[in-house]
Amino acid sequence: MATIVNRSSVLIEREPGGSRQRFIGDSLVKGSTFYLDVLTVSPGGCMDISTEKTGIFFGQVLEGAGKLEASGEEYSLTDTHVFFLSPGTNSRLCSDHGVTLLAITVPDAVQFDSMLTSRGLQPCCIDAAKEPVLKSEHDDRTRIYLATEQLFGTMALMGEIIGFPPGVVSANHHHEGTDHFMYILGGQGVMYLNEQAHQIRADDMLYIPDLERHYCANNSSEKLTFVEFFLPGEYKTVWENPDISCAWNPTGKNSRGGEPARVIRPHVSDGTIYSDV
């Protein structure tokens, strides 16, 4: 059964250097294979983040700025950055004025990528504002990929930012073979879960189980933006009407209007793995 939780109702747990709000774990999703948290590093504070020898970590900065030290490298983070920690990584995130991030921890990611520990993966940071913006073939929705095999070297996790202009309604569909969850970054709208309407707003977390039908409508006057993830990143999508399945075309721009950091060809969201994504 789908779950919708707003950040305002999630317990704040104090931790060294900051705090944690846990959205997904064993207590919320029985048998969960991952944790979804909002982590906040206090002004002037530091927080240690590590991965198991078979695990991975993904972080997306929601607000603020900081510096990440991982495997001898230092990365400057702003609210457009995401980062990936490979298996067996110890890192430290520090901030002068405070930083908040969406954090996904997968303690045993090898179950989703059997070759994970032999790939020689390293921590990585990207500026999502430089990534290619794709546009839907059927409407004005946009997509920016945040976590893919091309970016981080594994399909254990896949993630993307979706922009929903006012008046847009997506196509009804379901996924097979993956946990699907999303976090609303801004705006509001309606999420239909097995054809039942649910209001969604900024700072809502939605967990949508395997096989549950869903689609989204922006019935407001402002843009709806959310980030969504799939664990594992290799799965199948089934559309109620295959004629209007999601197809994405490159705009030739990044979100700042400049030339993107890489090129992604047109493709369809049906679970096919594309080497350039």
Coordinates of C-alpha atoms in Angstrom, one line a residue:
M1 CA 0.0 0.0 0.0
A2 CA 1.3 3.5 -0.9
T3 CA 2.5 5.8 1.9
I4 CA 2.5 9.6 1.9
V5 CA 4.3 11.4 4.7
N6 CA 5.0 15.2 5.0
R7 CA 8.3 16.3 6.5
S8 CA 6.6 18.4 9.1
S9 CA 5.2 15.3 10.8
V10 CA 8.5 13.3 10.8
L11 CA 10.4 13.1 14.1
I12 CA 13.6 15.1 14.3
E13 CA 16.4 13.0 15.8
R14 CA 19.5 14.7 17.1
E15 CA 22.8 13.4 15.8
P16 CA 26.4 14.5 16.2
G17 CA 26.8 17.6 14.1
G18 CA 23.1 17.9 13.2
S19 CA 19.9 16.0 12.9
R20 CA 18.0 13.3 11.0
Q21 CA 14.4 12.8 9.9
R22 CA 13.7 9.2 8.8
F23 CA 11.0 8.8 6.1
I24 CA 11.6 5.2 5.1
G25 CA 13.0 2.4 7.2
D26 CA 11.8 -0.8 8.8
S27 CA 9.3 1.0 11.0
L28 CA 7.5 2.6 8.0
V29 CA 8.0 0.1 5.2
K30 CA 8.2 -3.4 6.5
G31 CA 11.2 -5.3 5.2
S32 CA 12.7 -2.1 3.7
T33 CA 16.0 -2.6 1.9
F34 CA 17.0 1.0 2.2
Y35 CA 16.7 4.2 4.3
L36 CA 15.4 7.5 3.1
D37 CA 16.3 10.4 5.4
V38 CA 16.5 14.2 5.5
L39 CA 19.9 15.0 7.1
T40 CA 20.7 18.5 8.4
V41 CA 24.2 19.6 9.3
S42 CA 24.0 22.4 11.8
P43 CA 25.9 25.7 11.1
G44 CA 29.5 25.2 11.9
G45 CA 28.9 21.5 12.3
C46 CA 30.2 18.3 10.6
M47 CA 28.5 14.9 10.1
D48 CA 30.2 11.6 9.4
I49 CA 28.6 9.6 6.6
S50 CA 29.9 6.1 5.7
T51 CA 28.8 3.1 3.6
E52 CA 29.0 -0.6 4.3
K53 CA 31.4 -2.7 2.3
T54 CA 28.4 -3.8 0.2
G55 CA 26.5 -0.5 0.4
I56 CA 26.0 2.8 -1.3
F57 CA 24.8 6.3 -0.4
F58 CA 23.2 9.0 -2.4
G59 CA 22.8 12.6 -1.3
Q60 CA 20.9 15.5 -2.9
V61 CA 21.3 19.0 -1.4
L62 CA 17.9 20.5 -0.7
E63 CA 19.2 23.8 0.8
G64 CA 22.3 25.4 2.0
A65 CA 25.9 24.6 1.2
G66 CA 28.8 22.6 2.5
K67 CA 32.0 20.7 1.8
L68 CA 32.2 16.9 1.5
E69 CA 35.5 15.1 2.2
A70 CA 35.6 11.5 0.8
S71 CA 38.5 9.2 -0.2
G72 CA 41.0 12.1 -0.1
E73 CA 38.9 14.4 -2.3
E74 CA 37.0 17.5 -1.3
Y75 CA 33.7 18.5 -3.0
S76 CA 31.9 21.9 -2.7
L77 CA 28.2 21.4 -2.5
T78 CA 25.4 23.8 -3.2
D79 CA 21.6 23.3 -3.7
T80 CA 22.1 22.0 -7.2
H81 CA 24.6 19.2 -6.3
V82 CA 24.1 15.4 -5.8
F83 CA 26.8 13.0 -4.7
F84 CA 27.4 9.3 -4.5
L85 CA 29.4 7.3 -2.0
S86 CA 30.7 3.9 -3.2
P87 CA 31.0 0.8 -1.0
G88 CA 33.2 1.0 2.0
T89 CA 33.5 4.8 1.9
N90 CA 34.1 7.0 5.0
S91 CA 33.2 10.7 4.4
R92 CA 32.6 13.9 6.4
L93 CA 30.1 16.7 5.4
C94 CA 30.7 20.1 7.0
S95 CA 28.9 23.4 6.7
D96 CA 29.6 26.9 7.8
H97 CA 26.0 28.0 7.7
G98 CA 24.1 24.8 7.6
V99 CA 23.1 22.3 4.8
T100 CA 20.1 20.0 4.4
L101 CA 20.1 17.0 2.1
L102 CA 17.9 14.1 1.0
A103 CA 19.8 11.0 1.8
I104 CA 19.4 7.4 0.5
T105 CA 21.3 4.7 2.3
V106 CA 21.4 1.1 0.8
P107 CA 23.3 -1.1 3.2
D108 CA 23.3 -4.1 1.0
A109 CA 23.3 -2.8 -2.6
V110 CA 25.0 -5.9 -3.8
Q111 CA 21.6 -7.6 -3.9
F112 CA 20.7 -5.2 -6.7
D113 CA 24.1 -5.2 -8.5
S114 CA 26.0 -8.4 -8.0
M115 CA 29.2 -6.9 -9.5
L116 CA 29.0 -3.7 -7.4
T117 CA 32.1 -4.4 -5.2
S118 CA 34.2 -5.4 -8.2
R119 CA 33.6 -2.3 -10.3
G120 CA 36.2 -0.2 -8.6
L121 CA 33.6 2.6 -8.0
Q122 CA 34.7 5.9 -6.4
P123 CA 32.8 8.7 -4.7
C124 CA 31.4 11.1 -7.2
C125 CA 29.7 14.5 -7.2
I126 CA 27.8 16.2 -10.0
D127 CA 26.1 19.6 -10.5
A128 CA 22.6 18.7 -11.7
A129 CA 22.2 22.2 -13.1
K130 CA 24.7 21.3 -15.8
E131 CA 22.9 18.0 -16.7
P132 CA 20.8 17.7 -19.9
V133 CA 17.2 18.8 -19.7
L134 CA 14.8 16.4 -21.5
K135 CA 11.2 17.3 -22.5
S136 CA 8.3 14.9 -22.8
E137 CA 7.1 14.1 -26.3
H138 CA 3.4 14.4 -25.2
D139 CA 3.4 17.5 -23.0
D140 CA 5.7 20.1 -21.3
R141 CA 7.1 18.0 -18.5
T142 CA 10.9 18.0 -18.1
R143 CA 13.3 15.5 -16.7
I144 CA 16.9 15.7 -15.4
Y145 CA 18.7 12.5 -14.5
L146 CA 20.4 12.4 -11.1
A147 CA 21.5 8.8 -10.5
T148 CA 22.2 6.4 -13.4
E149 CA 24.7 3.8 -14.4
Q150 CA 26.4 6.4 -16.7
L151 CA 26.8 8.9 -13.8
F152 CA 27.8 6.6 -10.9
G153 CA 28.6 3.2 -12.4
T154 CA 25.7 1.1 -11.0
M155 CA 22.1 0.4 -11.7
A156 CA 21.4 -0.4 -8.0
L157 CA 19.7 3.0 -7.9
M158 CA 18.2 5.3 -10.5
G159 CA 16.9 8.9 -9.9
E160 CA 15.6 11.9 -11.7
I161 CA 14.0 15.3 -11.2
I162 CA 10.6 15.8 -12.9
G163 CA 9.1 19.2 -13.6
F164 CA 5.3 19.4 -14.0
P165 CA 3.9 22.6 -15.5
P166 CA 0.3 23.7 -14.5
G167 CA -2.4 21.7 -16.2
V168 CA -0.3 18.7 -17.1
V169 CA -1.5 15.2 -16.4
S170 CA 0.8 12.2 -16.8
A171 CA -0.2 8.7 -18.1
N172 CA -1.4 5.9 -15.8
H173 CA 1.2 3.2 -15.3
H174 CA 2.9 0.8 -12.9
H175 CA 6.3 -0.6 -12.3
E176 CA 7.5 -4.1 -11.9
G177 CA 10.6 -5.2 -10.0
T178 CA 11.4 -2.0 -8.1
D179 CA 10.7 0.2 -5.1
H180 CA 9.5 3.6 -6.3
F181 CA 9.6 6.6 -4.0
M182 CA 9.6 10.4 -4.5
Y183 CA 10.0 13.6 -2.6
I184 CA 8.1 16.8 -3.6
L185 CA 10.6 19.7 -3.9
G186 CA 8.0 22.4 -4.7
G187 CA 4.5 23.1 -5.7
Q188 CA 1.4 21.0 -5.3
G189 CA -0.9 18.7 -7.2
V190 CA -2.8 15.4 -7.1
M191 CA -1.3 11.9 -7.2
Y192 CA -3.7 9.1 -8.3
L193 CA -2.8 5.8 -6.6
N194 CA -4.9 2.9 -8.0
E195 CA -7.2 5.7 -9.4
Q196 CA -7.7 7.2 -5.9
A197 CA -6.8 10.9 -5.7
H198 CA -4.4 12.1 -3.0
Q199 CA -3.3 15.8 -2.6
I200 CA 0.5 16.3 -2.6
R201 CA 2.5 19.3 -1.6
A202 CA 6.1 20.4 -1.0
D203 CA 8.1 18.2 1.4
D204 CA 5.7 15.2 1.0
M205 CA 7.4 11.8 0.6
L206 CA 5.5 9.2 -1.4
Y207 CA 6.4 5.5 -1.3
I208 CA 4.7 3.5 -4.1
P209 CA 5.0 -0.3 -3.9
D210 CA 5.7 -2.5 -6.8
L211 CA 2.7 -3.0 -9.2
E212 CA 0.6 -0.1 -7.8
R213 CA -0.9 2.0 -10.6
H214 CA -0.2 5.8 -10.4
Y215 CA -0.2 9.0 -12.3
C216 CA 0.1 12.7 -11.4
A217 CA -1.9 15.9 -12.3
N218 CA -0.9 19.4 -11.6
N219 CA -4.2 21.2 -11.0
S220 CA -2.5 24.3 -9.5
S221 CA -1.2 27.5 -11.0
E222 CA 2.4 26.9 -10.1
K223 CA 5.0 24.4 -11.3
L224 CA 5.2 21.0 -9.4
T225 CA 8.7 19.6 -9.0
F226 CA 9.7 16.3 -7.5
V227 CA 12.6 14.0 -7.4
E228 CA 11.9 10.2 -7.8
F229 CA 14.0 7.2 -7.3
F230 CA 13.9 3.5 -8.3
L231 CA 15.6 0.8 -6.3
P232 CA 16.9 -1.2 -8.1
G233 CA 17.3 1.0 -11.2
E234 CA 16.6 -1.9 -13.5
Y235 CA 12.9 -2.6 -13.7
K236 CA 9.9 -2.7 -16.1
T237 CA 7.2 0.0 -16.6
V238 CA 3.8 -1.0 -17.9
W239 CA 1.5 1.7 -19.3
E240 CA -2.3 1.5 -19.2
N241 CA -2.3 3.1 -22.7
P242 CA 1.0 2.3 -24.5
D243 CA 0.2 5.0 -27.1
I244 CA 0.9 7.7 -24.6
S245 CA 3.9 6.1 -22.7
C246 CA 6.6 8.6 -21.6
A247 CA 9.0 9.4 -24.3
W248 CA 11.8 12.0 -23.7
N249 CA 13.6 14.2 -26.2
P250 CA 16.7 16.3 -25.6
T251 CA 16.3 20.1 -25.4
G252 CA 20.0 20.7 -26.0
K253 CA 20.1 22.8 -22.8
N254 CA 20.8 22.5 -19.2
S255 CA 18.6 24.1 -16.5
R256 CA 20.6 27.3 -16.6
G257 CA 20.0 27.6 -20.4
G258 CA 23.6 26.7 -21.3
E259 CA 25.2 23.7 -23.1
P260 CA 24.6 20.5 -21.1
A261 CA 27.5 18.5 -19.6
R262 CA 26.7 15.5 -21.9
V263 CA 24.4 14.3 -24.6
I264 CA 21.4 12.0 -24.1
R265 CA 19.5 10.7 -27.1
P266 CA 15.7 10.4 -27.3
H267 CA 14.3 7.4 -25.4
V268 CA 11.2 5.9 -23.9
S269 CA 10.7 5.2 -20.1
D270 CA 9.8 1.5 -20.3
G271 CA 12.6 0.0 -18.3
T272 CA 15.1 -0.2 -21.2
I273 CA 18.7 0.5 -20.1
Y274 CA 20.2 3.2 -22.4
S275 CA 24.0 3.5 -22.4
D276 CA 24.0 7.3 -22.7
V277 CA 21.5 7.9 -19.8

